[in-house]
């Protein structure tokens, strides 16, 4: 039997942010969420950051949230964000981020890996690989 993904455990997690704060996943559960696992050493992850940022800018006023979970060390993430800032929150998961992505259904462990949750934390979409703004918009139109 296939084990169900570890979604309930995930919502109990809290991650450090690049500015030294904390981001509690439970605080994001009430509204729709695009959750993107990425790393600074992953070229497709870097290429899709502007699309995530554009989606966040356009859809945050419609209740959507975007969070990038960096499966990376804090210093390269901070350096990257200093050069290419984004408006959505970033969480620092270190290399445990890859483990979390696997537990949430990323069978290959590759990056980038994107999850879309509807209101209440209901998983609506999983996507392995680089995404484009049009995909986010399409997912958002079918999820509340």
mmCIF file with all atom_site columns, N, CA and C in Angstrom, residues 10-11 15 23 25 28 33-40 42-53 55-56 64-72 77 80-81 86 88-94 97-98 100-101 104 106 110-117 123 125-132 135-136 139:
data_model
loop_
_atom_site.group_PDB
_atom_site.id
_atom_site.type_symbol
_atom_site.label_atom_id
_atom_site.label_alt_id
_atom_site.label_comp_id
_atom_site.label_asym_id
_atom_site.label_entity_id
_atom_site.label_seq_id
_atom_site.pdbx_PDB_ins_code
_atom_site.Cartn_x
_atom_site.Cartn_y
_atom_site.Cartn_z
_atom_site.occupancy
_atom_site.B_iso_or_equiv
_atom_site.pdbx_formal_charge
_atom_site.auth_seq_id
_atom_site.auth_comp_id
_atom_site.auth_asym_id
_atom_site.auth_atom_id
_atom_site.pdbx_PDB_model_num
ATOM 1   N N  . UNK A 1 10  ? 3.646  18.302 7.891   1.00 0.00 ? 10  UNK A N  1
ATOM 2   C CA . UNK A 1 10  ? 4.236  19.472 7.269   1.00 0.00 ? 10  UNK A CA 1
ATOM 3   C C  . UNK A 1 10  ? 3.636  20.764 7.816   1.00 0.00 ? 10  UNK A C  1
ATOM 4   N N  . UNK A 1 11  ? 2.324  20.781 8.013   1.00 0.00 ? 11  UNK A N  1
ATOM 5   C CA . UNK A 1 11  ? 1.658  21.993 8.506   1.00 0.00 ? 11  UNK A CA 1
ATOM 6   C C  . UNK A 1 11  ? 2.087  22.337 9.929   1.00 0.00 ? 11  UNK A C  1
ATOM 7   N N  . UNK A 1 15  ? 9.958  27.129 9.815   1.00 0.00 ? 15  UNK A N  1
ATOM 8   C CA . UNK A 1 15  ? 11.266 27.265 9.180   1.00 0.00 ? 15  UNK A CA 1
ATOM 9   C C  . UNK A 1 15  ? 11.836 28.659 9.435   1.00 0.00 ? 15  UNK A C  1
ATOM 10  N N  . UNK A 1 23  ? 8.928  31.193 9.950   1.00 0.00 ? 23  UNK A N  1
ATOM 11  C CA . UNK A 1 23  ? 7.704  31.070 9.163   1.00 0.00 ? 23  UNK A CA 1
ATOM 12  C C  . UNK A 1 23  ? 7.032  29.773 9.558   1.00 0.00 ? 23  UNK A C  1
ATOM 13  N N  . UNK A 1 25  ? 4.308  27.103 9.058   1.00 0.00 ? 25  UNK A N  1
ATOM 14  C CA . UNK A 1 25  ? 3.468  26.658 7.948   1.00 0.00 ? 25  UNK A CA 1
ATOM 15  C C  . UNK A 1 25  ? 1.988  26.704 8.315   1.00 0.00 ? 25  UNK A C  1
ATOM 16  N N  . UNK A 1 28  ? -0.205 29.532 7.209   1.00 0.00 ? 28  UNK A N  1
ATOM 17  C CA . UNK A 1 28  ? -0.511 29.668 5.782   1.00 0.00 ? 28  UNK A CA 1
ATOM 18  C C  . UNK A 1 28  ? -1.657 28.775 5.332   1.00 0.00 ? 28  UNK A C  1
ATOM 19  N N  . UNK A 1 33  ? -2.388 28.360 -1.459  1.00 0.00 ? 33  UNK A N  1
ATOM 20  C CA . UNK A 1 33  ? -0.934 28.497 -1.345  1.00 0.00 ? 33  UNK A CA 1
ATOM 21  C C  . UNK A 1 33  ? -0.219 27.776 -2.480  1.00 0.00 ? 33  UNK A C  1
ATOM 22  N N  . UNK A 1 34  ? 0.731  28.469 -3.089  1.00 0.00 ? 34  UNK A N  1
ATOM 23  C CA . UNK A 1 34  ? 1.689  27.838 -4.003  1.00 0.00 ? 34  UNK A CA 1
ATOM 24  C C  . UNK A 1 34  ? 2.967  27.667 -3.194  1.00 0.00 ? 34  UNK A C  1
ATOM 25  N N  . UNK A 1 35  ? 3.412  26.432 -3.060  1.00 0.00 ? 35  UNK A N  1
ATOM 26  C CA . UNK A 1 35  ? 4.603  26.100 -2.285  1.00 0.00 ? 35  UNK A CA 1
ATOM 27  C C  . UNK A 1 35  ? 5.651  25.558 -3.241  1.00 0.00 ? 35  UNK A C  1
ATOM 28  N N  . UNK A 1 36  ? 6.786  26.233 -3.308  1.00 0.00 ? 36  UNK A N  1
ATOM 29  C CA . UNK A 1 36  ? 7.809  25.896 -4.286  1.00 0.00 ? 36  UNK A CA 1
ATOM 30  C C  . UNK A 1 36  ? 9.110  25.521 -3.580  1.00 0.00 ? 36  UNK A C  1
ATOM 31  N N  . UNK A 1 37  ? 9.563  24.288 -3.801  1.00 0.00 ? 37  UNK A N  1
ATOM 32  C CA . UNK A 1 37  ? 10.857 23.834 -3.288  1.00 0.00 ? 37  UNK A CA 1
ATOM 33  C C  . UNK A 1 37  ? 11.904 24.162 -4.341  1.00 0.00 ? 37  UNK A C  1
ATOM 34  N N  . UNK A 1 38  ? 12.994 24.831 -3.926  1.00 0.00 ? 38  UNK A N  1
ATOM 35  C CA . UNK A 1 38  ? 13.991 25.310 -4.867  1.00 0.00 ? 38  UNK A CA 1
ATOM 36  C C  . UNK A 1 38  ? 15.357 25.348 -4.190  1.00 0.00 ? 38  UNK A C  1
ATOM 37  N N  . UNK A 1 39  ? 16.382 25.653 -4.984  1.00 0.00 ? 39  UNK A N  1
ATOM 38  C CA . UNK A 1 39  ? 17.735 25.825 -4.456  1.00 0.00 ? 39  UNK A CA 1
ATOM 39  C C  . UNK A 1 39  ? 18.499 26.770 -5.380  1.00 0.00 ? 39  UNK A C  1
ATOM 40  N N  . UNK A 1 40  ? 19.490 27.443 -4.825  1.00 0.00 ? 40  UNK A N  1
ATOM 41  C CA . UNK A 1 40  ? 20.280 28.389 -5.618  1.00 0.00 ? 40  UNK A CA 1
ATOM 42  C C  . UNK A 1 40  ? 21.132 27.685 -6.666  1.00 0.00 ? 40  UNK A C  1
ATOM 43  N N  . UNK A 1 42  ? 20.189 25.261 -8.555  1.00 0.00 ? 42  UNK A N  1
ATOM 44  C CA . UNK A 1 42  ? 19.259 24.610 -9.495  1.00 0.00 ? 42  UNK A CA 1
ATOM 45  C C  . UNK A 1 42  ? 18.848 25.619 -10.577 1.00 0.00 ? 42  UNK A C  1
ATOM 46  N N  . UNK A 1 43  ? 19.432 25.543 -11.803 1.00 0.00 ? 43  UNK A N  1
ATOM 47  C CA . UNK A 1 43  ? 19.103 26.527 -12.844 1.00 0.00 ? 43  UNK A CA 1
ATOM 48  C C  . UNK A 1 43  ? 17.611 26.671 -13.153 1.00 0.00 ? 43  UNK A C  1
ATOM 49  N N  . UNK A 1 44  ? 16.819 25.571 -13.279 1.00 0.00 ? 44  UNK A N  1
ATOM 50  C CA . UNK A 1 44  ? 15.395 25.789 -13.559 1.00 0.00 ? 44  UNK A CA 1
ATOM 51  C C  . UNK A 1 44  ? 14.670 26.479 -12.393 1.00 0.00 ? 44  UNK A C  1
ATOM 52  N N  . UNK A 1 45  ? 15.156 26.251 -11.170 1.00 0.00 ? 45  UNK A N  1
ATOM 53  C CA . UNK A 1 45  ? 14.565 26.929 -10.003 1.00 0.00 ? 45  UNK A CA 1
ATOM 54  C C  . UNK A 1 45  ? 14.746 28.437 -10.132 1.00 0.00 ? 45  UNK A C  1
ATOM 55  N N  . UNK A 1 46  ? 15.949 28.833 -10.503 1.00 0.00 ? 46  UNK A N  1
ATOM 56  C CA . UNK A 1 46  ? 16.275 30.257 -10.634 1.00 0.00 ? 46  UNK A CA 1
ATOM 57  C C  . UNK A 1 46  ? 15.474 30.872 -11.784 1.00 0.00 ? 46  UNK A C  1
ATOM 58  N N  . UNK A 1 47  ? 15.356 30.136 -12.890 1.00 0.00 ? 47  UNK A N  1
ATOM 59  C CA . UNK A 1 47  ? 14.608 30.646 -14.053 1.00 0.00 ? 47  UNK A CA 1
ATOM 60  C C  . UNK A 1 47  ? 13.145 30.896 -13.718 1.00 0.00 ? 47  UNK A C  1
ATOM 61  N N  . UNK A 1 48  ? 12.544 30.065 -12.843 1.00 0.00 ? 48  UNK A N  1
ATOM 62  C CA . UNK A 1 48  ? 11.112 30.224 -12.589 1.00 0.00 ? 48  UNK A CA 1
ATOM 63  C C  . UNK A 1 48  ? 10.802 31.238 -11.480 1.00 0.00 ? 48  UNK A C  1
ATOM 64  N N  . UNK A 1 49  ? 11.812 31.732 -10.768 1.00 0.00 ? 49  UNK A N  1
ATOM 65  C CA . UNK A 1 49  ? 11.560 32.701 -9.687  1.00 0.00 ? 49  UNK A CA 1
ATOM 66  C C  . UNK A 1 49  ? 10.789 33.936 -10.152 1.00 0.00 ? 49  UNK A C  1
ATOM 67  N N  . UNK A 1 50  ? 11.130 34.538 -11.303 1.00 0.00 ? 50  UNK A N  1
ATOM 68  C CA . UNK A 1 50  ? 10.339 35.697 -11.746 1.00 0.00 ? 50  UNK A CA 1
ATOM 69  C C  . UNK A 1 50  ? 8.864  35.349 -11.994 1.00 0.00 ? 50  UNK A C  1
ATOM 70  N N  . UNK A 1 51  ? 8.579  34.141 -12.471 1.00 0.00 ? 51  UNK A N  1
ATOM 71  C CA . UNK A 1 51  ? 7.185  33.734 -12.702 1.00 0.00 ? 51  UNK A CA 1
ATOM 72  C C  . UNK A 1 51  ? 6.443  33.607 -11.374 1.00 0.00 ? 51  UNK A C  1
ATOM 73  N N  . UNK A 1 52  ? 7.098  33.025 -10.382 1.00 0.00 ? 52  UNK A N  1
ATOM 74  C CA . UNK A 1 52  ? 6.485  32.923 -9.049  1.00 0.00 ? 52  UNK A CA 1
ATOM 75  C C  . UNK A 1 52  ? 6.222  34.312 -8.478  1.00 0.00 ? 52  UNK A C  1
ATOM 76  N N  . UNK A 1 53  ? 7.192  35.199 -8.638  1.00 0.00 ? 53  UNK A N  1
ATOM 77  C CA . UNK A 1 53  ? 7.058  36.554 -8.112  1.00 0.00 ? 53  UNK A CA 1
ATOM 78  C C  . UNK A 1 53  ? 5.935  37.310 -8.822  1.00 0.00 ? 53  UNK A C  1
ATOM 79  N N  . UNK A 1 55  ? 3.305  35.951 -10.308 1.00 0.00 ? 55  UNK A N  1
ATOM 80  C CA . UNK A 1 55  ? 2.041  35.362 -9.853  1.00 0.00 ? 55  UNK A CA 1
ATOM 81  C C  . UNK A 1 55  ? 1.678  35.920 -8.480  1.00 0.00 ? 55  UNK A C  1
ATOM 82  N N  . UNK A 1 56  ? 2.656  35.958 -7.576  1.00 0.00 ? 56  UNK A N  1
ATOM 83  C CA . UNK A 1 56  ? 2.399  36.477 -6.231  1.00 0.00 ? 56  UNK A CA 1
ATOM 84  C C  . UNK A 1 56  ? 1.916  37.929 -6.292  1.00 0.00 ? 56  UNK A C  1
ATOM 85  N N  . UNK A 1 64  ? -4.237 34.651 -2.653  1.00 0.00 ? 64  UNK A N  1
ATOM 86  C CA . UNK A 1 64  ? -3.223 33.617 -2.864  1.00 0.00 ? 64  UNK A CA 1
ATOM 87  C C  . UNK A 1 64  ? -1.935 33.953 -2.129  1.00 0.00 ? 64  UNK A C  1
ATOM 88  N N  . UNK A 1 65  ? -1.278 32.922 -1.659  1.00 0.00 ? 65  UNK A N  1
ATOM 89  C CA . UNK A 1 65  ? 0.020  33.028 -1.017  1.00 0.00 ? 65  UNK A CA 1
ATOM 90  C C  . UNK A 1 65  ? 1.033  32.240 -1.837  1.00 0.00 ? 65  UNK A C  1
ATOM 91  N N  . UNK A 1 66  ? 2.276  32.652 -1.770  1.00 0.00 ? 66  UNK A N  1
ATOM 92  C CA . UNK A 1 66  ? 3.384  31.927 -2.389  1.00 0.00 ? 66  UNK A CA 1
ATOM 93  C C  . UNK A 1 66  ? 4.490  31.845 -1.351  1.00 0.00 ? 66  UNK A C  1
ATOM 94  N N  . UNK A 1 67  ? 5.071  30.668 -1.200  1.00 0.00 ? 67  UNK A N  1
ATOM 95  C CA . UNK A 1 67  ? 6.228  30.491 -0.325  1.00 0.00 ? 67  UNK A CA 1
ATOM 96  C C  . UNK A 1 67  ? 7.259  29.660 -1.074  1.00 0.00 ? 67  UNK A C  1
ATOM 97  N N  . UNK A 1 68  ? 8.489  30.123 -1.030  1.00 0.00 ? 68  UNK A N  1
ATOM 98  C CA . UNK A 1 68  ? 9.594  29.360 -1.580  1.00 0.00 ? 68  UNK A CA 1
ATOM 99  C C  . UNK A 1 68  ? 10.334 28.690 -0.435  1.00 0.00 ? 68  UNK A C  1
ATOM 100 N N  . UNK A 1 69  ? 10.471 27.374 -0.500  1.00 0.00 ? 69  UNK A N  1
ATOM 101 C CA . UNK A 1 69  ? 11.227 26.646 0.521   1.00 0.00 ? 69  UNK A CA 1
ATOM 102 C C  . UNK A 1 69  ? 12.578 26.288 -0.084  1.00 0.00 ? 69  UNK A C  1
ATOM 103 N N  . UNK A 1 70  ? 13.613 26.918 0.440   1.00 0.00 ? 70  UNK A N  1
ATOM 104 C CA . UNK A 1 70  ? 14.958 26.720 -0.085  1.00 0.00 ? 70  UNK A CA 1
ATOM 105 C C  . UNK A 1 70  ? 15.586 25.469 0.528   1.00 0.00 ? 70  UNK A C  1
ATOM 106 N N  . UNK A 1 71  ? 15.855 24.493 -0.335  1.00 0.00 ? 71  UNK A N  1
ATOM 107 C CA . UNK A 1 71  ? 16.562 23.274 0.071   1.00 0.00 ? 71  UNK A CA 1
ATOM 108 C C  . UNK A 1 71  ? 18.047 23.555 -0.122  1.00 0.00 ? 71  UNK A C  1
ATOM 109 N N  . UNK A 1 72  ? 18.555 24.470 0.680   1.00 0.00 ? 72  UNK A N  1
ATOM 110 C CA . UNK A 1 72  ? 19.868 25.057 0.444   1.00 0.00 ? 72  UNK A CA 1
ATOM 111 C C  . UNK A 1 72  ? 20.375 25.646 1.754   1.00 0.00 ? 72  UNK A C  1
ATOM 112 N N  . UNK A 1 77  ? 21.438 31.441 -0.164  1.00 0.00 ? 77  UNK A N  1
ATOM 113 C CA . UNK A 1 77  ? 20.067 31.941 -0.359  1.00 0.00 ? 77  UNK A CA 1
ATOM 114 C C  . UNK A 1 77  ? 20.034 33.448 -0.117  1.00 0.00 ? 77  UNK A C  1
ATOM 115 N N  . UNK A 1 80  ? 21.722 35.185 -3.008  1.00 0.00 ? 80  UNK A N  1
ATOM 116 C CA . UNK A 1 80  ? 20.860 35.172 -4.190  1.00 0.00 ? 80  UNK A CA 1
ATOM 117 C C  . UNK A 1 80  ? 19.754 36.215 -4.071  1.00 0.00 ? 80  UNK A C  1
ATOM 118 N N  . UNK A 1 81  ? 19.077 36.258 -2.909  1.00 0.00 ? 81  UNK A N  1
ATOM 119 C CA . UNK A 1 81  ? 17.966 37.194 -2.715  1.00 0.00 ? 81  UNK A CA 1
ATOM 120 C C  . UNK A 1 81  ? 18.436 38.646 -2.710  1.00 0.00 ? 81  UNK A C  1
ATOM 121 N N  . UNK A 1 86  ? 12.717 38.783 -4.226  1.00 0.00 ? 86  UNK A N  1
ATOM 122 C CA . UNK A 1 86  ? 11.336 38.409 -4.534  1.00 0.00 ? 86  UNK A CA 1
ATOM 123 C C  . UNK A 1 86  ? 10.449 38.994 -3.443  1.00 0.00 ? 86  UNK A C  1
ATOM 124 N N  . UNK A 1 88  ? 7.629  37.445 -2.284  1.00 0.00 ? 88  UNK A N  1
ATOM 125 C CA . UNK A 1 88  ? 6.980  36.416 -1.479  1.00 0.00 ? 88  UNK A CA 1
ATOM 126 C C  . UNK A 1 88  ? 7.959  35.869 -0.432  1.00 0.00 ? 88  UNK A C  1
ATOM 127 N N  . UNK A 1 89  ? 7.430  35.268 0.643   1.00 0.00 ? 89  UNK A N  1
ATOM 128 C CA . UNK A 1 89  ? 8.300  34.755 1.707   1.00 0.00 ? 89  UNK A CA 1
ATOM 129 C C  . UNK A 1 89  ? 9.138  33.561 1.267   1.00 0.00 ? 89  UNK A C  1
ATOM 130 N N  . UNK A 1 90  ? 10.344 33.508 1.802   1.00 0.00 ? 90  UNK A N  1
ATOM 131 C CA . UNK A 1 90  ? 11.262 32.392 1.582   1.00 0.00 ? 90  UNK A CA 1
ATOM 132 C C  . UNK A 1 90  ? 11.527 31.737 2.936   1.00 0.00 ? 90  UNK A C  1
ATOM 133 N N  . UNK A 1 91  ? 11.485 30.422 2.953   1.00 0.00 ? 91  UNK A N  1
ATOM 134 C CA . UNK A 1 91  ? 11.804 29.649 4.158   1.00 0.00 ? 91  UNK A CA 1
ATOM 135 C C  . UNK A 1 91  ? 13.092 28.880 3.901   1.00 0.00 ? 91  UNK A C  1
ATOM 136 N N  . UNK A 1 92  ? 13.919 28.767 4.930   1.00 0.00 ? 92  UNK A N  1
ATOM 137 C CA . UNK A 1 92  ? 15.185 28.045 4.822   1.00 0.00 ? 92  UNK A CA 1
ATOM 138 C C  . UNK A 1 92  ? 15.026 26.662 5.440   1.00 0.00 ? 92  UNK A C  1
ATOM 139 N N  . UNK A 1 93  ? 15.021 25.644 4.585   1.00 0.00 ? 93  UNK A N  1
ATOM 140 C CA . UNK A 1 93  ? 14.857 24.282 5.081   1.00 0.00 ? 93  UNK A CA 1
ATOM 141 C C  . UNK A 1 93  ? 16.164 23.504 5.038   1.00 0.00 ? 93  UNK A C  1
ATOM 142 N N  . UNK A 1 94  ? 17.207 24.089 4.460   1.00 0.00 ? 94  UNK A N  1
ATOM 143 C CA . UNK A 1 94  ? 18.446 23.343 4.289   1.00 0.00 ? 94  UNK A CA 1
ATOM 144 C C  . UNK A 1 94  ? 18.177 22.131 3.408   1.00 0.00 ? 94  UNK A C  1
ATOM 145 N N  . UNK A 1 97  ? 14.939 20.172 3.159   1.00 0.00 ? 97  UNK A N  1
ATOM 146 C CA . UNK A 1 97  ? 13.867 20.573 2.254   1.00 0.00 ? 97  UNK A CA 1
ATOM 147 C C  . UNK A 1 97  ? 13.606 19.530 1.185   1.00 0.00 ? 97  UNK A C  1
ATOM 148 N N  . UNK A 1 98  ? 14.655 18.865 0.720   1.00 0.00 ? 98  UNK A N  1
ATOM 149 C CA . UNK A 1 98  ? 14.464 17.802 -0.274  1.00 0.00 ? 98  UNK A CA 1
ATOM 150 C C  . UNK A 1 98  ? 13.695 16.656 0.365   1.00 0.00 ? 98  UNK A C  1
ATOM 151 N N  . UNK A 1 100 ? 11.545 16.913 2.836   1.00 0.00 ? 100 UNK A N  1
ATOM 152 C CA . UNK A 1 100 ? 10.145 17.347 2.946   1.00 0.00 ? 100 UNK A CA 1
ATOM 153 C C  . UNK A 1 100 ? 9.440  17.248 1.604   1.00 0.00 ? 100 UNK A C  1
ATOM 154 N N  . UNK A 1 101 ? 10.123 17.618 0.533   1.00 0.00 ? 101 UNK A N  1
ATOM 155 C CA . UNK A 1 101 ? 9.464  17.532 -0.771  1.00 0.00 ? 101 UNK A CA 1
ATOM 156 C C  . UNK A 1 101 ? 9.142  16.079 -1.111  1.00 0.00 ? 101 UNK A C  1
ATOM 157 N N  . UNK A 1 104 ? 6.146  14.929 0.654   1.00 0.00 ? 104 UNK A N  1
ATOM 158 C CA . UNK A 1 104 ? 4.936  15.540 0.100   1.00 0.00 ? 104 UNK A CA 1
ATOM 159 C C  . UNK A 1 104 ? 4.650  15.064 -1.324  1.00 0.00 ? 104 UNK A C  1
ATOM 160 N N  . UNK A 1 106 ? 7.161  14.131 -3.868  1.00 0.00 ? 106 UNK A N  1
ATOM 161 C CA . UNK A 1 106 ? 8.205  14.306 -4.879  1.00 0.00 ? 106 UNK A CA 1
ATOM 162 C C  . UNK A 1 106 ? 9.026  13.011 -4.934  1.00 0.00 ? 106 UNK A C  1
ATOM 163 N N  . UNK A 1 110 ? 13.778 15.530 -7.112  1.00 0.00 ? 110 UNK A N  1
ATOM 164 C CA . UNK A 1 110 ? 14.330 16.595 -7.951  1.00 0.00 ? 110 UNK A CA 1
ATOM 165 C C  . UNK A 1 110 ? 13.766 17.966 -7.605  1.00 0.00 ? 110 UNK A C  1
ATOM 166 N N  . UNK A 1 111 ? 14.418 18.985 -8.130  1.00 0.00 ? 111 UNK A N  1
ATOM 167 C CA . UNK A 1 111 ? 13.974 20.365 -7.950  1.00 0.00 ? 111 UNK A CA 1
ATOM 168 C C  . UNK A 1 111 ? 13.945 21.042 -9.312  1.00 0.00 ? 111 UNK A C  1
ATOM 169 N N  . UNK A 1 112 ? 13.084 22.034 -9.477  1.00 0.00 ? 112 UNK A N  1
ATOM 170 C CA . UNK A 1 112 ? 12.086 22.532 -8.547  1.00 0.00 ? 112 UNK A CA 1
ATOM 171 C C  . UNK A 1 112 ? 10.882 21.598 -8.451  1.00 0.00 ? 112 UNK A C  1
ATOM 172 N N  . UNK A 1 113 ? 10.201 21.688 -7.327  1.00 0.00 ? 113 UNK A N  1
ATOM 173 C CA . UNK A 1 113 ? 9.005  20.899 -7.075  1.00 0.00 ? 113 UNK A CA 1
ATOM 174 C C  . UNK A 1 113 ? 7.976  21.841 -6.479  1.00 0.00 ? 113 UNK A C  1
ATOM 175 N N  . UNK A 1 114 ? 6.797  21.891 -7.092  1.00 0.00 ? 114 UNK A N  1
ATOM 176 C CA . UNK A 1 114 ? 5.769  22.847 -6.691  1.00 0.00 ? 114 UNK A CA 1
ATOM 177 C C  . UNK A 1 114 ? 4.498  22.121 -6.273  1.00 0.00 ? 114 UNK A C  1
ATOM 178 N N  . UNK A 1 115 ? 3.927  22.581 -5.176  1.00 0.00 ? 115 UNK A N  1
ATOM 179 C CA . UNK A 1 115 ? 2.650  22.080 -4.672  1.00 0.00 ? 115 UNK A CA 1
ATOM 180 C C  . UNK A 1 115 ? 1.668  23.243 -4.638  1.00 0.00 ? 115 UNK A C  1
ATOM 181 N N  . UNK A 1 116 ? 0.409  22.952 -4.922  1.00 0.00 ? 116 UNK A N  1
ATOM 182 C CA . UNK A 1 116 ? -0.636 23.962 -4.823  1.00 0.00 ? 116 UNK A CA 1
ATOM 183 C C  . UNK A 1 116 ? -1.681 23.425 -3.850  1.00 0.00 ? 116 UNK A C  1
ATOM 184 N N  . UNK A 1 117 ? -1.973 24.240 -2.838  1.00 0.00 ? 117 UNK A N  1
ATOM 185 C CA . UNK A 1 117 ? -2.962 23.873 -1.831  1.00 0.00 ? 117 UNK A CA 1
ATOM 186 C C  . UNK A 1 117 ? -4.131 24.838 -1.914  1.00 0.00 ? 117 UNK A C  1
ATOM 187 N N  . UNK A 1 123 ? -4.430 19.576 -0.597  1.00 0.00 ? 123 UNK A N  1
ATOM 188 C CA . UNK A 1 123 ? -3.521 19.470 -1.741  1.00 0.00 ? 123 UNK A CA 1
ATOM 189 C C  . UNK A 1 123 ? -4.321 19.365 -3.032  1.00 0.00 ? 123 UNK A C  1
ATOM 190 N N  . UNK A 1 125 ? -2.550 20.150 -6.329  1.00 0.00 ? 125 UNK A N  1
ATOM 191 C CA . UNK A 1 125 ? -1.692 19.997 -7.501  1.00 0.00 ? 125 UNK A CA 1
ATOM 192 C C  . UNK A 1 125 ? -0.249 19.730 -7.066  1.00 0.00 ? 125 UNK A C  1
ATOM 193 N N  . UNK A 1 126 ? 0.418  18.843 -7.797  1.00 0.00 ? 126 UNK A N  1
ATOM 194 C CA . UNK A 1 126 ? 1.860  18.635 -7.644  1.00 0.00 ? 126 UNK A CA 1
ATOM 195 C C  . UNK A 1 126 ? 2.484  18.795 -9.017  1.00 0.00 ? 126 UNK A C  1
ATOM 196 N N  . UNK A 1 127 ? 3.661  19.419 -9.063  1.00 0.00 ? 127 UNK A N  1
ATOM 197 C CA . UNK A 1 127 ? 4.331  19.591 -10.352 1.00 0.00 ? 127 UNK A CA 1
ATOM 198 C C  . UNK A 1 127 ? 5.840  19.477 -10.166 1.00 0.00 ? 127 UNK A C  1
ATOM 199 N N  . UNK A 1 128 ? 6.450  18.577 -10.918 1.00 0.00 ? 128 UNK A N  1
ATOM 200 C CA . UNK A 1 128 ? 7.903  18.422 -10.912 1.00 0.00 ? 128 UNK A CA 1
ATOM 201 C C  . UNK A 1 128 ? 8.465  19.195 -12.089 1.00 0.00 ? 128 UNK A C  1
ATOM 202 N N  . UNK A 1 129 ? 9.478  20.008 -11.844 1.00 0.00 ? 129 UNK A N  1
ATOM 203 C CA . UNK A 1 129 ? 10.138 20.736 -12.914 1.00 0.00 ? 129 UNK A CA 1
ATOM 204 C C  . UNK A 1 129 ? 9.738  22.199 -12.967 1.00 0.00 ? 129 UNK A C  1
ATOM 205 N N  . UNK A 1 130 ? 10.359 22.882 -13.898 1.00 0.00 ? 130 UNK A N  1
ATOM 206 C CA . UNK A 1 130 ? 10.152 24.324 -14.039 1.00 0.00 ? 130 UNK A CA 1
ATOM 207 C C  . UNK A 1 130 ? 8.707  24.641 -14.412 1.00 0.00 ? 130 UNK A C  1
ATOM 208 N N  . UNK A 1 131 ? 8.205  25.713 -13.841 1.00 0.00 ? 131 UNK A N  1
ATOM 209 C CA . UNK A 1 131 ? 6.834  26.155 -14.114 1.00 0.00 ? 131 UNK A CA 1
ATOM 210 C C  . UNK A 1 131 ? 6.871  27.518 -14.794 1.00 0.00 ? 131 UNK A C  1
ATOM 211 N N  . UNK A 1 132 ? 5.736  27.869 -15.356 1.00 0.00 ? 132 UNK A N  1
ATOM 212 C CA . UNK A 1 132 ? 5.581  29.175 -15.985 1.00 0.00 ? 132 UNK A CA 1
ATOM 213 C C  . UNK A 1 132 ? 4.370  29.862 -15.363 1.00 0.00 ? 132 UNK A C  1
ATOM 214 N N  . UNK A 1 135 ? 0.910  28.483 -15.931 1.00 0.00 ? 135 UNK A N  1
ATOM 215 C CA . UNK A 1 135 ? 0.499  27.310 -15.151 1.00 0.00 ? 135 UNK A CA 1
ATOM 216 C C  . UNK A 1 135 ? -0.088 27.737 -13.808 1.00 0.00 ? 135 UNK A C  1
ATOM 217 N N  . UNK A 1 136 ? 0.572  28.673 -13.141 1.00 0.00 ? 136 UNK A N  1
ATOM 218 C CA . UNK A 1 136 ? 0.060  29.156 -11.845 1.00 0.00 ? 136 UNK A CA 1
ATOM 219 C C  . UNK A 1 136 ? -1.325 29.754 -12.008 1.00 0.00 ? 136 UNK A C  1
ATOM 220 N N  . UNK A 1 139 ? -3.857 27.001 -12.531 1.00 0.00 ? 139 UNK A N  1
ATOM 221 C CA . UNK A 1 139 ? -4.155 26.305 -11.284 1.00 0.00 ? 139 UNK A CA 1
ATOM 222 C C  . UNK A 1 139 ? -5.035 27.178 -10.386 1.00 0.00 ? 139 UNK A C  1
#
